[in-house]
């Protein structure tokens, strides 16, 4: 493992509150293209609320880069 699918599964598990499984997914990432996305790990250790907040920030930043409209609500 260690690709975008693994990262996405980790995020989904983290958003569902399945911390142990999410952590295992993140730790299995070994693809250098995905390693920059590991910035979710720091808030992950602070708890589910911090994790959701950071995930929302990443979605908002990506939407801005893609010139998509900002979301009016937290998607998570």
PDB file of N, CA and C in Angstrom:
ATOM      1  N   UNK A   1       0.833  -1.187   0.000  1.00  0.00           N
ATOM      2  CA  UNK A   1       0.000   0.000   0.000  1.00  0.00           C
ATOM      3  C   UNK A   1       0.869   1.238   0.000  1.00  0.00           C
ATOM      4  N   UNK A   2       0.247   2.374   0.212  1.00  0.00           N
ATOM      5  CA  UNK A   2       1.013   3.588   0.283  1.00  0.00           C
ATOM      6  C   UNK A   2       0.728   4.541  -0.851  1.00  0.00           C
ATOM      7  N   UNK A   3      -0.471   4.518  -1.414  1.00  0.00           N
ATOM      8  CA  UNK A   3      -0.801   5.406  -2.508  1.00  0.00           C
ATOM      9  C   UNK A   3      -1.961   6.319  -2.130  1.00  0.00           C
ATOM     10  N   UNK A   4      -2.500   7.015  -3.125  1.00  0.00           N
ATOM     11  CA  UNK A   4      -3.614   7.940  -2.842  1.00  0.00           C
ATOM     12  C   UNK A   4      -4.818   7.213  -2.262  1.00  0.00           C
ATOM     13  N   UNK A   5      -5.060   6.008  -2.704  1.00  0.00           N
ATOM     14  CA  UNK A   5      -6.198   5.260  -2.156  1.00  0.00           C
ATOM     15  C   UNK A   5      -6.022   5.039  -0.658  1.00  0.00           C
ATOM     16  N   UNK A   6      -4.821   4.712  -0.255  1.00  0.00           N
ATOM     17  CA  UNK A   6      -4.540   4.506   1.164  1.00  0.00           C
ATOM     18  C   UNK A   6      -4.767   5.797   1.944  1.00  0.00           C
ATOM     19  N   UNK A   7      -4.279   6.898   1.399  1.00  0.00           N
ATOM     20  CA  UNK A   7      -4.473   8.205   2.037  1.00  0.00           C
ATOM     21  C   UNK A   7      -5.960   8.508   2.178  1.00  0.00           C
ATOM     22  N   UNK A   8      -6.717   8.318   1.091  1.00  0.00           N
ATOM     23  CA  UNK A   8      -8.149   8.611   1.120  1.00  0.00           C
ATOM     24  C   UNK A   8      -8.894   7.728   2.112  1.00  0.00           C
ATOM     25  N   UNK A   9      -8.511   6.464   2.192  1.00  0.00           N
ATOM     26  CA  UNK A   9      -9.123   5.566   3.174  1.00  0.00           C
ATOM     27  C   UNK A   9      -8.805   6.056   4.585  1.00  0.00           C
ATOM     28  N   UNK A  10      -7.565   6.471   4.811  1.00  0.00           N
ATOM     29  CA  UNK A  10      -7.189   7.004   6.118  1.00  0.00           C
ATOM     30  C   UNK A  10      -8.006   8.220   6.503  1.00  0.00           C
ATOM     31  N   UNK A  11      -8.203   9.123   5.554  1.00  0.00           N
ATOM     32  CA  UNK A  11      -9.009  10.317   5.823  1.00  0.00           C
ATOM     33  C   UNK A  11     -10.444   9.917   6.143  1.00  0.00           C
ATOM     34  N   UNK A  12     -11.019   9.040   5.325  1.00  0.00           N
ATOM     35  CA  UNK A  12     -12.398   8.610   5.553  1.00  0.00           C
ATOM     36  C   UNK A  12     -12.553   7.952   6.921  1.00  0.00           C
ATOM     37  N   UNK A  13     -11.615   7.083   7.271  1.00  0.00           N
ATOM     38  CA  UNK A  13     -11.674   6.437   8.580  1.00  0.00           C
ATOM     39  C   UNK A  13     -11.541   7.460   9.704  1.00  0.00           C
ATOM     40  N   UNK A  14     -10.648   8.428   9.526  1.00  0.00           N
ATOM     41  CA  UNK A  14     -10.477   9.473  10.530  1.00  0.00           C
ATOM     42  C   UNK A  14     -11.743  10.297  10.709  1.00  0.00           C
ATOM     43  N   UNK A  15     -12.403  10.616   9.605  1.00  0.00           N
ATOM     44  CA  UNK A  15     -13.635  11.397   9.677  1.00  0.00           C
ATOM     45  C   UNK A  15     -14.768  10.608  10.327  1.00  0.00           C
ATOM     46  N   UNK A  16     -14.695   9.283  10.241  1.00  0.00           N
ATOM     47  CA  UNK A  16     -15.708   8.422  10.869  1.00  0.00           C
ATOM     48  C   UNK A  16     -15.383   8.116  12.323  1.00  0.00           C
ATOM     49  N   UNK A  17     -14.250   8.630  12.798  1.00  0.00           N
ATOM     50  CA  UNK A  17     -13.879   8.396  14.188  1.00  0.00           C
ATOM     51  C   UNK A  17     -13.190   7.069  14.440  1.00  0.00           C
ATOM     52  N   UNK A  18     -12.756   6.403  13.391  1.00  0.00           N
ATOM     53  CA  UNK A  18     -12.083   5.105  13.535  1.00  0.00           C
ATOM     54  C   UNK A  18     -10.577   5.348  13.563  1.00  0.00           C
ATOM     55  N   UNK A  19     -10.128   5.930  14.660  1.00  0.00           N
ATOM     56  CA  UNK A  19      -8.768   6.448  14.792  1.00  0.00           C
ATOM     57  C   UNK A  19      -7.684   5.393  14.593  1.00  0.00           C
ATOM     58  N   UNK A  20      -7.817   4.241  15.204  1.00  0.00           N
ATOM     59  CA  UNK A  20      -6.769   3.222  15.104  1.00  0.00           C
ATOM     60  C   UNK A  20      -6.574   2.761  13.664  1.00  0.00           C
ATOM     61  N   UNK A  21      -7.673   2.542  12.972  1.00  0.00           N
ATOM     62  CA  UNK A  21      -7.582   2.101  11.581  1.00  0.00           C
ATOM     63  C   UNK A  21      -7.038   3.207  10.677  1.00  0.00           C
ATOM     64  N   UNK A  22      -7.466   4.442  10.930  1.00  0.00           N
ATOM     65  CA  UNK A  22      -6.966   5.578  10.149  1.00  0.00           C
ATOM     66  C   UNK A  22      -5.462   5.735  10.347  1.00  0.00           C
ATOM     67  N   UNK A  23      -5.036   5.649  11.586  1.00  0.00           N
ATOM     68  CA  UNK A  23      -3.608   5.777  11.900  1.00  0.00           C
ATOM     69  C   UNK A  23      -2.803   4.709  11.160  1.00  0.00           C
ATOM     70  N   UNK A  24      -3.300   3.478  11.141  1.00  0.00           N
ATOM     71  CA  UNK A  24      -2.608   2.399  10.432  1.00  0.00           C
ATOM     72  C   UNK A  24      -2.499   2.703   8.940  1.00  0.00           C
ATOM     73  N   UNK A  25      -3.547   3.248   8.363  1.00  0.00           N
ATOM     74  CA  UNK A  25      -3.498   3.613   6.944  1.00  0.00           C
ATOM     75  C   UNK A  25      -2.442   4.685   6.704  1.00  0.00           C
ATOM     76  N   UNK A  26      -2.458   5.735   7.514  1.00  0.00           N
ATOM     77  CA  UNK A  26      -1.488   6.820   7.335  1.00  0.00           C
ATOM     78  C   UNK A  26      -0.054   6.313   7.487  1.00  0.00           C
ATOM     79  N   UNK A  27       0.171   5.456   8.457  1.00  0.00           N
ATOM     80  CA  UNK A  27       1.520   4.958   8.688  1.00  0.00           C
ATOM     81  C   UNK A  27       2.008   4.041   7.566  1.00  0.00           C
ATOM     82  N   UNK A  28       1.093   3.487   6.792  1.00  0.00           N
ATOM     83  CA  UNK A  28       1.498   2.599   5.701  1.00  0.00           C
ATOM     84  C   UNK A  28       1.838   3.357   4.420  1.00  0.00           C
ATOM     85  N   UNK A  29       1.635   4.654   4.411  1.00  0.00           N
ATOM     86  CA  UNK A  29       1.929   5.446   3.216  1.00  0.00           C
ATOM     87  C   UNK A  29       3.436   5.558   3.046  1.00  0.00           C
ATOM     88  N   UNK A  30       3.896   5.131   1.893  1.00  0.00           N
ATOM     89  CA  UNK A  30       5.324   5.203   1.612  1.00  0.00           C
ATOM     90  C   UNK A  30       5.620   5.827   0.251  1.00  0.00           C
ATOM     91  N   UNK A  31       4.593   6.261  -0.436  1.00  0.00           N
ATOM     92  CA  UNK A  31       4.744   6.913  -1.741  1.00  0.00           C
ATOM     93  C   UNK A  31       5.144   8.365  -1.512  1.00  0.00           C
ATOM     94  N   UNK A  32       6.275   8.780  -2.060  1.00  0.00           N
ATOM     95  CA  UNK A  32       6.786  10.125  -1.807  1.00  0.00           C
ATOM     96  C   UNK A  32       5.829  11.220  -2.270  1.00  0.00           C
ATOM     97  N   UNK A  33       4.936  10.928  -3.212  1.00  0.00           N
ATOM     98  CA  UNK A  33       3.970  11.927  -3.663  1.00  0.00           C
ATOM     99  C   UNK A  33       2.875  12.161  -2.623  1.00  0.00           C
ATOM    100  N   UNK A  34       2.638  11.180  -1.793  1.00  0.00           N
ATOM    101  CA  UNK A  34       1.608  11.288  -0.765  1.00  0.00           C
ATOM    102  C   UNK A  34       2.146  11.803   0.563  1.00  0.00           C
ATOM    103  N   UNK A  35       3.426  11.701   0.771  1.00  0.00           N
ATOM    104  CA  UNK A  35       3.989  12.107   2.057  1.00  0.00           C
ATOM    105  C   UNK A  35       3.687  13.559   2.421  1.00  0.00           C
ATOM    106  N   UNK A  36       3.655  14.506   1.464  1.00  0.00           N
ATOM    107  CA  UNK A  36       3.296  15.874   1.865  1.00  0.00           C
ATOM    108  C   UNK A  36       1.896  15.975   2.471  1.00  0.00           C
ATOM    109  N   UNK A  37       1.023  15.061   2.131  1.00  0.00           N
ATOM    110  CA  UNK A  37      -0.344  15.088   2.660  1.00  0.00           C
ATOM    111  C   UNK A  37      -0.396  14.593   4.099  1.00  0.00           C
ATOM    112  N   UNK A  38       0.710  14.159   4.600  1.00  0.00           N
ATOM    113  CA  UNK A  38       0.748  13.650   5.961  1.00  0.00           C
ATOM    114  C   UNK A  38       0.553  14.771   6.981  1.00  0.00           C
ATOM    115  N   UNK A  39       0.328  15.992   6.488  1.00  0.00           N
ATOM    116  CA  UNK A  39       0.074  17.096   7.406  1.00  0.00           C
ATOM    117  C   UNK A  39      -1.215  16.893   8.197  1.00  0.00           C
ATOM    118  N   UNK A  40      -1.966  15.869   7.880  1.00  0.00           N
ATOM    119  CA  UNK A  40      -3.154  15.534   8.667  1.00  0.00           C
ATOM    120  C   UNK A  40      -2.793  14.814   9.956  1.00  0.00           C
ATOM    121  N   UNK A  41      -1.593  14.271  10.033  1.00  0.00           N
ATOM    122  CA  UNK A  41      -1.235  13.480  11.208  1.00  0.00           C
ATOM    123  C   UNK A  41      -1.148  14.298  12.487  1.00  0.00           C
ATOM    124  N   UNK A  42      -0.641  15.512  12.395  1.00  0.00           N
ATOM    125  CA  UNK A  42      -0.504  16.327  13.614  1.00  0.00           C
ATOM    126  C   UNK A  42      -1.858  16.592  14.272  1.00  0.00           C
ATOM    127  N   UNK A  43      -2.851  17.133  13.549  1.00  0.00           N
ATOM    128  CA  UNK A  43      -4.150  17.339  14.206  1.00  0.00           C
ATOM    129  C   UNK A  43      -4.856  16.035  14.532  1.00  0.00           C
ATOM    130  N   UNK A  44      -4.514  14.965  13.817  1.00  0.00           N
ATOM    131  CA  UNK A  44      -5.135  13.673  14.087  1.00  0.00           C
ATOM    132  C   UNK A  44      -4.880  13.254  15.521  1.00  0.00           C
ATOM    133  N   UNK A  45      -3.670  13.495  15.982  1.00  0.00           N
ATOM    134  CA  UNK A  45      -3.326  13.094  17.343  1.00  0.00           C
ATOM    135  C   UNK A  45      -4.017  13.963  18.390  1.00  0.00           C
ATOM    136  N   UNK A  46      -4.524  15.125  17.978  1.00  0.00           N
ATOM    137  CA  UNK A  46      -5.213  16.025  18.903  1.00  0.00           C
ATOM    138  C   UNK A  46      -6.681  15.654  19.087  1.00  0.00           C
ATOM    139  N   UNK A  47      -7.180  14.752  18.268  1.00  0.00           N
ATOM    140  CA  UNK A  47      -8.556  14.306  18.424  1.00  0.00           C
ATOM    141  C   UNK A  47      -9.382  14.499  17.171  1.00  0.00           C
ATOM    142  N   UNK A  48     -10.575  13.922  17.162  1.00  0.00           N
ATOM    143  CA  UNK A  48     -11.412  13.936  15.959  1.00  0.00           C
ATOM    144  C   UNK A  48     -11.865  15.328  15.522  1.00  0.00           C
ATOM    145  N   UNK A  49     -12.097  16.219  16.454  1.00  0.00           N
ATOM    146  CA  UNK A  49     -12.542  17.570  16.080  1.00  0.00           C
ATOM    147  C   UNK A  49     -11.422  18.305  15.348  1.00  0.00           C
ATOM    148  N   UNK A  50     -10.212  18.217  15.864  1.00  0.00           N
ATOM    149  CA  UNK A  50      -9.065  18.859  15.211  1.00  0.00           C
ATOM    150  C   UNK A  50      -8.812  18.222  13.849  1.00  0.00           C
ATOM    151  N   UNK A  51      -8.973  16.912  13.754  1.00  0.00           N
ATOM    152  CA  UNK A  51      -8.777  16.213  12.483  1.00  0.00           C
ATOM    153  C   UNK A  51      -9.792  16.700  11.451  1.00  0.00           C
ATOM    154  N   UNK A  52     -11.064  16.769  11.829  1.00  0.00           N
ATOM    155  CA  UNK A  52     -12.099  17.242  10.905  1.00  0.00           C
ATOM    156  C   UNK A  52     -11.828  18.677  10.473  1.00  0.00           C
ATOM    157  N   UNK A  53     -11.428  19.501  11.416  1.00  0.00           N
ATOM    158  CA  UNK A  53     -11.138  20.899  11.106  1.00  0.00           C
ATOM    159  C   UNK A  53     -10.008  20.993  10.083  1.00  0.00           C
ATOM    160  N   UNK A  54      -8.938  20.224  10.289  1.00  0.00           N
ATOM    161  CA  UNK A  54      -7.807  20.267   9.356  1.00  0.00           C
ATOM    162  C   UNK A  54      -8.212  19.725   7.992  1.00  0.00           C
ATOM    163  N   UNK A  55      -9.007  18.661   7.956  1.00  0.00           N
ATOM    164  CA  UNK A  55      -9.485  18.120   6.682  1.00  0.00           C
ATOM    165  C   UNK A  55     -10.301  19.171   5.945  1.00  0.00           C
ATOM    166  N   UNK A  56     -11.145  19.897   6.671  1.00  0.00           N
ATOM    167  CA  UNK A  56     -11.940  20.971   6.053  1.00  0.00           C
ATOM    168  C   UNK A  56     -11.024  22.051   5.487  1.00  0.00           C
ATOM    169  N   UNK A  57      -9.991  22.428   6.225  1.00  0.00           N
ATOM    170  CA  UNK A  57      -9.043  23.432   5.737  1.00  0.00           C
ATOM    171  C   UNK A  57      -8.377  22.976   4.439  1.00  0.00           C
ATOM    172  N   UNK A  58      -8.006  21.710   4.363  1.00  0.00           N
ATOM    173  CA  UNK A  58      -7.360  21.186   3.162  1.00  0.00           C
ATOM    174  C   UNK A  58      -8.317  21.197   1.972  1.00  0.00           C
ATOM    175  N   UNK A  59      -9.572  20.843   2.214  1.00  0.00           N
ATOM    176  CA  UNK A  59     -10.572  20.877   1.145  1.00  0.00           C
ATOM    177  C   UNK A  59     -10.771  22.318   0.670  1.00  0.00           C
ATOM    178  N   UNK A  60     -10.885  23.245   1.600  1.00  0.00           N
ATOM    179  CA  UNK A  60     -11.082  24.653   1.236  1.00  0.00           C
ATOM    180  C   UNK A  60      -9.898  25.184   0.427  1.00  0.00           C
ATOM    181  N   UNK A  61      -8.681  24.838   0.834  1.00  0.00           N
ATOM    182  CA  UNK A  61      -7.486  25.290   0.112  1.00  0.00           C
ATOM    183  C   UNK A  61      -7.453  24.717  -1.297  1.00  0.00           C
ATOM    184  N   UNK A  62      -7.786  23.445  -1.427  1.00  0.00           N
ATOM    185  CA  UNK A  62      -7.779  22.824  -2.757  1.00  0.00           C
ATOM    186  C   UNK A  62      -8.853  23.428  -3.649  1.00  0.00           C
ATOM    187  N   UNK A  63     -10.027  23.712  -3.091  1.00  0.00           N
ATOM    188  CA  UNK A  63     -11.096  24.346  -3.865  1.00  0.00           C
ATOM    189  C   UNK A  63     -10.656  25.722  -4.358  1.00  0.00           C
ATOM    190  N   UNK A  64      -9.928  26.443  -3.524  1.00  0.00           N
ATOM    191  CA  UNK A  64      -9.439  27.757  -3.923  1.00  0.00           C
ATOM    192  C   UNK A  64      -8.426  27.618  -5.066  1.00  0.00           C
ATOM    193  N   UNK A  65      -7.512  26.673  -4.965  1.00  0.00           N
ATOM    194  CA  UNK A  65      -6.523  26.438  -6.027  1.00  0.00           C
ATOM    195  C   UNK A  65      -7.216  26.102  -7.347  1.00  0.00           C
ATOM    196  N   UNK A  66      -8.280  25.304  -7.265  1.00  0.00           N
ATOM    197  CA  UNK A  66      -9.018  24.895  -8.459  1.00  0.00           C
ATOM    198  C   UNK A  66     -10.033  25.948  -8.911  1.00  0.00           C
ATOM    199  N   UNK A  67     -10.070  27.070  -8.200  1.00  0.00           N
ATOM    200  CA  UNK A  67     -10.999  28.173  -8.491  1.00  0.00           C
ATOM    201  C   UNK A  67     -12.461  27.740  -8.436  1.00  0.00           C
ATOM    202  N   UNK A  68     -12.739  26.897  -7.465  1.00  0.00           N
ATOM    203  CA  UNK A  68     -14.110  26.478  -7.195  1.00  0.00           C
ATOM    204  C   UNK A  68     -14.669  27.372  -6.108  1.00  0.00           C
ATOM    205  N   UNK A  69     -15.975  27.553  -6.064  1.00  0.00           N
ATOM    206  CA  UNK A  69     -16.543  28.392  -5.012  1.00  0.00           C
ATOM    207  C   UNK A  69     -16.327  27.788  -3.627  1.00  0.00           C
ATOM    208  N   UNK A  70     -16.183  28.661  -2.669  1.00  0.00           N
ATOM    209  CA  UNK A  70     -16.023  28.209  -1.284  1.00  0.00           C
ATOM    210  C   UNK A  70     -17.322  27.546  -0.816  1.00  0.00           C
ATOM    211  N   UNK A  71     -17.176  26.563   0.049  1.00  0.00           N
ATOM    212  CA  UNK A  71     -18.341  25.918   0.635  1.00  0.00           C
ATOM    213  C   UNK A  71     -18.888  26.812   1.745  1.00  0.00           C
ATOM    214  N   UNK A  72     -20.180  26.892   1.835  1.00  0.00           N
ATOM    215  CA  UNK A  72     -20.789  27.713   2.865  1.00  0.00           C
ATOM    216  C   UNK A  72     -20.921  27.020   4.206  1.00  0.00           C
ATOM    217  N   UNK A  73     -20.493  25.771   4.261  1.00  0.00           N
ATOM    218  CA  UNK A  73     -20.625  24.990   5.487  1.00  0.00           C
ATOM    219  C   UNK A  73     -19.486  23.985   5.573  1.00  0.00           C
ATOM    220  N   UNK A  74     -19.304  23.425   6.727  1.00  0.00           N
ATOM    221  CA  UNK A  74     -18.300  22.393   6.935  1.00  0.00           C
ATOM    222  C   UNK A  74     -18.818  21.102   6.308  1.00  0.00           C
ATOM    223  N   UNK A  75     -18.102  20.539   5.337  1.00  0.00           N
ATOM    224  CA  UNK A  75     -18.605  19.340   4.671  1.00  0.00           C
ATOM    225  C   UNK A  75     -18.528  18.074   5.530  1.00  0.00           C
ATOM    226  N   UNK A  76     -17.882  18.166   6.692  1.00  0.00           N
ATOM    227  CA  UNK A  76     -17.712  16.982   7.514  1.00  0.00           C
ATOM    228  C   UNK A  76     -18.481  17.125   8.788  1.00  0.00           C
TER     229      UNK A  76
END
